[in-house]
Amino acid sequence: GAVVSQHPSRVICKSGTSVKIECRSLDFQATTMFWYRQFPKQSLMLMATSNEGSKATYEQGVEKDKFLINHASLTLSTLTVTSAHPEDSSFYICSAREYRQGIYGYTFGSGTRLTVV
Amino acid sequence: GNSVTQMEGPVTLSEEAFLTINCTYTATGYPSLFWYVQYPGEGLQLLLKATKADDKGSNKGFEATYRKETTSFHLEKGSVQVSDSAVYFCALHNQNTGNQFYFGTGTSLTVIP
């Protein structure tokens, strides 16, 4: 089946530094990538949606200059958390969408646990 | 709007016990409903889904029925195994209101031998 590889699975960084999270669709073309995050004891919440080759669309309350999303190819999307702060510590997960045989399929990555110290 | 309310955990059961994880939703129109499972160190995997009222999704001994009258999609399994230990997420997807999934908070299940 469809697989999305997400790296790193865990990262600890210092305040003020930037962290890049990658999601690769291994055996299909992801025309759209969704990025979610989950704070402790809360739901997974959509942060942004990106289509290959175009700018990402951010949900209300998500800072686009802080969470940079690049979807330069049909198999790779990246999320960069810039100038990270402790409040950015969260679980981030991507979801790739492909259109196949008339329907949309969604595949999730394994998630990244970010801790900012 | 769309939202999902899921039973809080963690849940600890003995092997072969009966499992129920409650999930209710609010939505406009006719959403599809899902249960995703996340095993330790892995991504979200689709466990089962139902796309319309009264549909029953089933997989690996798990079942959930789309109940429109009670806006529920409770997950059940008659006899859990240690290998079922994971985090379970209830979710809805409503193509009428966008492409995103709306998730519950997740329920951690631990099955002890």
Short mmCIF file of C-alpha atoms in Angstrom, two decimals:
data_model
loop_
_atom_site.label_atom_id
_atom_site.label_comp_id
_atom_site.label_asym_id
_atom_site.label_seq_id
_atom_site.Cartn_x
_atom_site.Cartn_y
_atom_site.Cartn_z
CA GLY A 1 0.00 0.00 0.00
CA ALA A 2 0.84 3.67 -0.05
CA VAL A 3 3.59 4.72 2.35
CA VAL A 4 4.63 8.13 3.60
CA SER A 5 8.05 8.37 5.22
CA GLN A 6 8.33 11.16 7.79
CA HIS A 7 11.64 12.23 9.38
CA PRO A 8 12.82 12.81 11.97
CA SER A 9 10.58 10.89 14.35
CA ARG A 10 11.92 12.80 17.36
CA VAL A 11 13.91 15.98 17.62
CA ILE A 12 15.07 18.15 20.47
CA CYS A 13 16.27 21.63 19.63
CA LYS A 14 17.25 24.80 21.41
CA SER A 15 15.07 27.88 21.48
CA GLY A 16 15.74 30.14 18.53
CA THR A 17 16.91 27.43 16.17
CA SER A 18 15.04 26.04 13.16
CA VAL A 19 13.91 22.49 12.57
CA LYS A 20 12.97 20.88 9.26
CA ILE A 21 10.55 17.97 9.04
CA GLU A 22 10.32 15.96 5.82
CA CYS A 23 7.54 13.86 4.41
CA ARG A 24 8.12 11.70 1.36
CA SER A 25 5.55 9.65 -0.50
CA LEU A 26 7.46 6.51 -1.40
CA ASP A 27 5.36 4.84 -4.06
CA PHE A 28 2.84 7.41 -5.20
CA GLN A 29 2.51 11.04 -6.16
CA ALA A 30 1.08 13.28 -3.49
CA THR A 31 -0.61 16.17 -5.21
CA THR A 32 -1.66 17.59 -1.86
CA MET A 33 -0.03 17.43 1.57
CA PHE A 34 -1.73 18.27 4.82
CA TRP A 35 0.21 19.17 7.97
CA TYR A 36 -1.32 18.59 11.39
CA ARG A 37 -0.12 19.12 14.93
CA GLN A 38 -1.28 17.81 18.24
CA PHE A 39 -0.76 19.45 21.60
CA PRO A 40 -0.98 17.27 24.72
CA LYS A 41 -4.50 16.03 25.42
CA GLN A 42 -5.86 17.80 22.37
CA SER A 43 -6.96 16.71 18.92
CA LEU A 44 -4.83 16.65 15.81
CA MET A 45 -5.43 20.05 14.26
CA LEU A 46 -4.84 21.01 10.65
CA MET A 47 -2.12 23.62 10.27
CA ALA A 48 -1.83 24.02 6.53
CA THR A 49 -2.52 22.50 3.15
CA SER A 50 -0.02 22.53 0.31
CA ASN A 51 -0.36 21.65 -3.33
CA GLU A 52 2.69 20.72 -5.36
CA GLY A 53 4.29 23.79 -6.89
CA SER A 54 2.15 26.38 -5.16
CA LYS A 55 2.08 28.25 -1.87
CA ALA A 56 0.59 26.61 1.17
CA THR A 57 -2.76 27.63 2.59
CA TYR A 58 -2.61 28.15 6.35
CA GLU A 59 -5.40 27.70 8.85
CA GLN A 60 -6.48 30.61 10.96
CA GLY A 61 -4.07 31.27 13.79
CA VAL A 62 -1.09 29.51 12.19
CA GLU A 63 1.82 31.82 11.43
CA LYS A 64 2.99 31.26 7.88
CA ASP A 65 6.34 32.96 8.52
CA LYS A 66 7.02 30.65 11.42
CA PHE A 67 5.91 27.40 9.84
CA LEU A 68 7.41 27.34 6.37
CA ILE A 69 6.00 24.69 4.07
CA ASN A 70 7.61 23.68 0.82
CA HIS A 71 6.03 21.23 -1.60
CA ALA A 72 8.44 21.43 -4.49
CA SER A 73 7.80 17.97 -5.90
CA LEU A 74 5.04 15.39 -6.00
CA THR A 75 6.93 13.18 -3.58
CA LEU A 76 8.39 15.59 -1.04
CA SER A 77 6.97 18.18 1.32
CA THR A 78 8.82 19.87 4.16
CA LEU A 79 7.73 21.80 7.22
CA THR A 80 10.32 24.10 8.79
CA VAL A 81 9.68 25.48 12.24
CA THR A 82 11.69 28.68 12.33
CA SER A 83 13.00 30.33 15.49
CA ALA A 84 11.46 27.60 17.59
CA HIS A 85 10.15 28.33 21.06
CA PRO A 86 9.09 25.94 23.83
CA GLU A 87 5.43 26.54 22.99
CA ASP A 88 6.10 25.00 19.57
CA SER A 89 6.80 21.68 21.25
CA SER A 90 4.22 19.36 19.79
CA PHE A 91 3.55 16.30 17.67
CA TYR A 92 3.56 17.10 13.94
CA ILE A 93 2.20 14.73 11.33
CA CYS A 94 1.72 14.93 7.60
CA SER A 95 -0.96 13.41 5.42
CA ALA A 96 -0.49 12.91 1.69
CA ARG A 97 -3.40 12.79 -0.68
CA GLU A 98 -3.39 11.04 -4.03
CA TYR A 99 -6.07 10.71 -6.65
CA ARG A 100 -6.32 7.20 -7.99
CA GLN A 101 -9.05 5.42 -9.91
CA GLY A 102 -11.55 8.15 -9.32
CA ILE A 103 -11.18 8.53 -5.56
CA TYR A 104 -8.94 10.33 -3.13
CA GLY A 105 -6.75 8.33 -0.78
CA TYR A 106 -5.05 9.70 2.31
CA THR A 107 -1.86 8.31 3.86
CA PHE A 108 -0.35 9.58 7.09
CA GLY A 109 3.28 9.81 8.06
CA SER A 110 4.59 8.45 11.35
CA GLY A 111 4.78 11.83 13.00
CA THR A 112 7.53 13.95 14.53
CA ARG A 113 7.77 14.70 18.24
CA LEU A 114 9.38 18.13 18.57
CA THR A 115 10.71 19.31 21.91
CA VAL A 116 12.11 22.82 22.16
CA VAL A 117 14.28 23.48 25.22
CA GLY B 1 -19.09 23.07 12.16
CA ASN B 2 -17.34 19.74 12.26
CA SER B 3 -15.96 18.18 15.43
CA VAL B 4 -15.28 14.83 17.03
CA THR B 5 -15.54 13.97 20.71
CA GLN B 6 -13.77 10.84 21.79
CA MET B 7 -13.66 8.92 25.03
CA GLU B 8 -10.66 9.89 27.08
CA GLY B 9 -8.10 7.36 28.07
CA PRO B 10 -5.93 5.75 28.92
CA VAL B 11 -7.74 2.44 28.83
CA THR B 12 -6.17 -0.69 30.29
CA LEU B 13 -7.75 -4.08 29.65
CA SER B 14 -6.83 -7.67 30.20
CA GLU B 15 -6.38 -9.90 27.20
CA GLU B 16 -9.68 -11.23 25.79
CA ALA B 17 -11.71 -8.44 27.41
CA PHE B 18 -14.39 -6.54 25.51
CA LEU B 19 -13.43 -3.12 24.21
CA THR B 20 -15.59 -0.08 23.58
CA ILE B 21 -14.22 3.34 22.72
CA ASN B 22 -16.94 5.95 22.39
CA CYS B 23 -16.95 8.53 19.64
CA THR B 24 -19.57 11.15 18.80
CA TYR B 25 -19.47 13.81 16.16
CA THR B 26 -21.05 17.00 14.92
CA ALA B 27 -21.10 17.79 11.24
CA THR B 28 -23.04 19.49 8.52
CA GLY B 29 -24.19 17.26 5.72
CA TYR B 30 -23.06 13.67 5.42
CA PRO B 31 -19.50 13.05 6.52
CA SER B 32 -17.51 9.86 6.28
CA LEU B 33 -16.33 8.44 9.59
CA PHE B 34 -13.05 6.71 10.36
CA TRP B 35 -11.08 4.99 13.04
CA TYR B 36 -7.32 5.31 12.77
CA VAL B 37 -4.81 3.39 14.86
CA GLN B 38 -1.29 4.41 15.76
CA TYR B 39 1.01 1.67 16.97
CA PRO B 40 4.12 2.72 18.91
CA GLY B 41 6.62 4.45 16.63
CA GLU B 42 4.41 4.23 13.56
CA GLY B 43 2.11 6.51 11.60
CA LEU B 44 -1.65 6.66 11.62
CA GLN B 45 -3.13 3.63 9.88
CA LEU B 46 -6.68 3.39 8.71
CA LEU B 47 -8.44 0.76 10.79
CA LEU B 48 -11.95 1.01 9.40
CA LYS B 49 -14.38 3.46 7.91
CA ALA B 50 -18.03 4.03 7.09
CA THR B 51 -19.30 6.43 4.48
CA LYS B 52 -23.02 6.61 5.17
CA ALA B 53 -25.61 6.09 7.88
CA ASP B 54 -26.05 2.52 9.14
CA ASP B 55 -22.85 1.37 7.43
CA LYS B 56 -20.69 -0.90 9.56
CA GLY B 57 -16.95 -0.75 9.17
CA SER B 58 -14.94 -3.75 10.27
CA ASN B 59 -11.34 -4.89 10.26
CA LYS B 60 -9.12 -7.14 12.40
CA GLY B 61 -12.06 -7.96 14.68
CA PHE B 62 -12.90 -4.28 15.28
CA GLU B 63 -16.30 -2.90 14.33
CA ALA B 64 -18.01 0.46 14.31
CA THR B 65 -21.47 1.41 13.06
CA TYR B 66 -22.33 4.83 11.66
CA ARG B 67 -25.32 5.94 13.73
CA LYS B 68 -26.79 9.14 12.39
CA GLU B 69 -29.61 9.27 14.95
CA THR B 70 -27.13 9.36 17.83
CA THR B 71 -24.26 10.92 15.82
CA SER B 72 -21.97 8.18 17.04
CA PHE B 73 -19.33 5.82 15.69
CA HIS B 74 -18.26 3.74 18.67
CA LEU B 75 -15.39 1.30 18.23
CA GLU B 76 -15.83 -2.23 19.58
CA LYS B 77 -13.90 -5.45 19.72
CA GLY B 78 -15.10 -8.60 21.40
CA SER B 79 -11.75 -9.95 22.56
CA VAL B 80 -8.67 -7.73 22.63
CA GLN B 81 -5.11 -8.96 22.28
CA VAL B 82 -1.83 -7.58 23.55
CA SER B 83 -1.01 -6.62 19.97
CA ASP B 84 -4.00 -4.24 19.95
CA SER B 85 -2.17 -1.91 22.34
CA ALA B 86 -2.05 1.40 20.49
CA VAL B 87 -3.63 4.85 20.29
CA TYR B 88 -7.00 4.97 18.51
CA PHE B 89 -8.30 8.10 16.81
CA CYS B 90 -11.86 8.69 15.69
CA ALA B 91 -12.10 11.06 12.72
CA LEU B 92 -14.51 12.51 10.23
CA HIS B 93 -14.01 13.75 6.72
CA ASN B 94 -16.56 16.03 5.13
CA GLN B 95 -15.98 16.78 1.48
CA ASN B 96 -18.76 19.35 1.58
CA THR B 97 -16.78 21.54 3.96
CA GLY B 98 -13.19 21.03 2.84
CA ASN B 99 -10.54 18.37 2.59
CA GLN B 100 -9.23 18.13 6.11
CA PHE B 101 -9.87 15.43 8.66
CA TYR B 102 -11.31 16.30 12.05
CA PHE B 103 -9.89 14.11 14.79
CA GLY B 104 -10.76 13.20 18.31
CA THR B 105 -8.08 13.47 20.97
CA GLY B 106 -7.08 9.83 20.70
CA THR B 107 -7.52 7.01 23.21
CA SER B 108 -4.53 5.06 24.41
CA LEU B 109 -5.26 1.36 24.88
CA THR B 110 -2.98 -0.99 26.77
CA VAL B 111 -3.80 -4.68 26.83
CA ILE B 112 -2.09 -6.72 29.50
CA PRO B 113 -1.59 -10.48 29.33
#
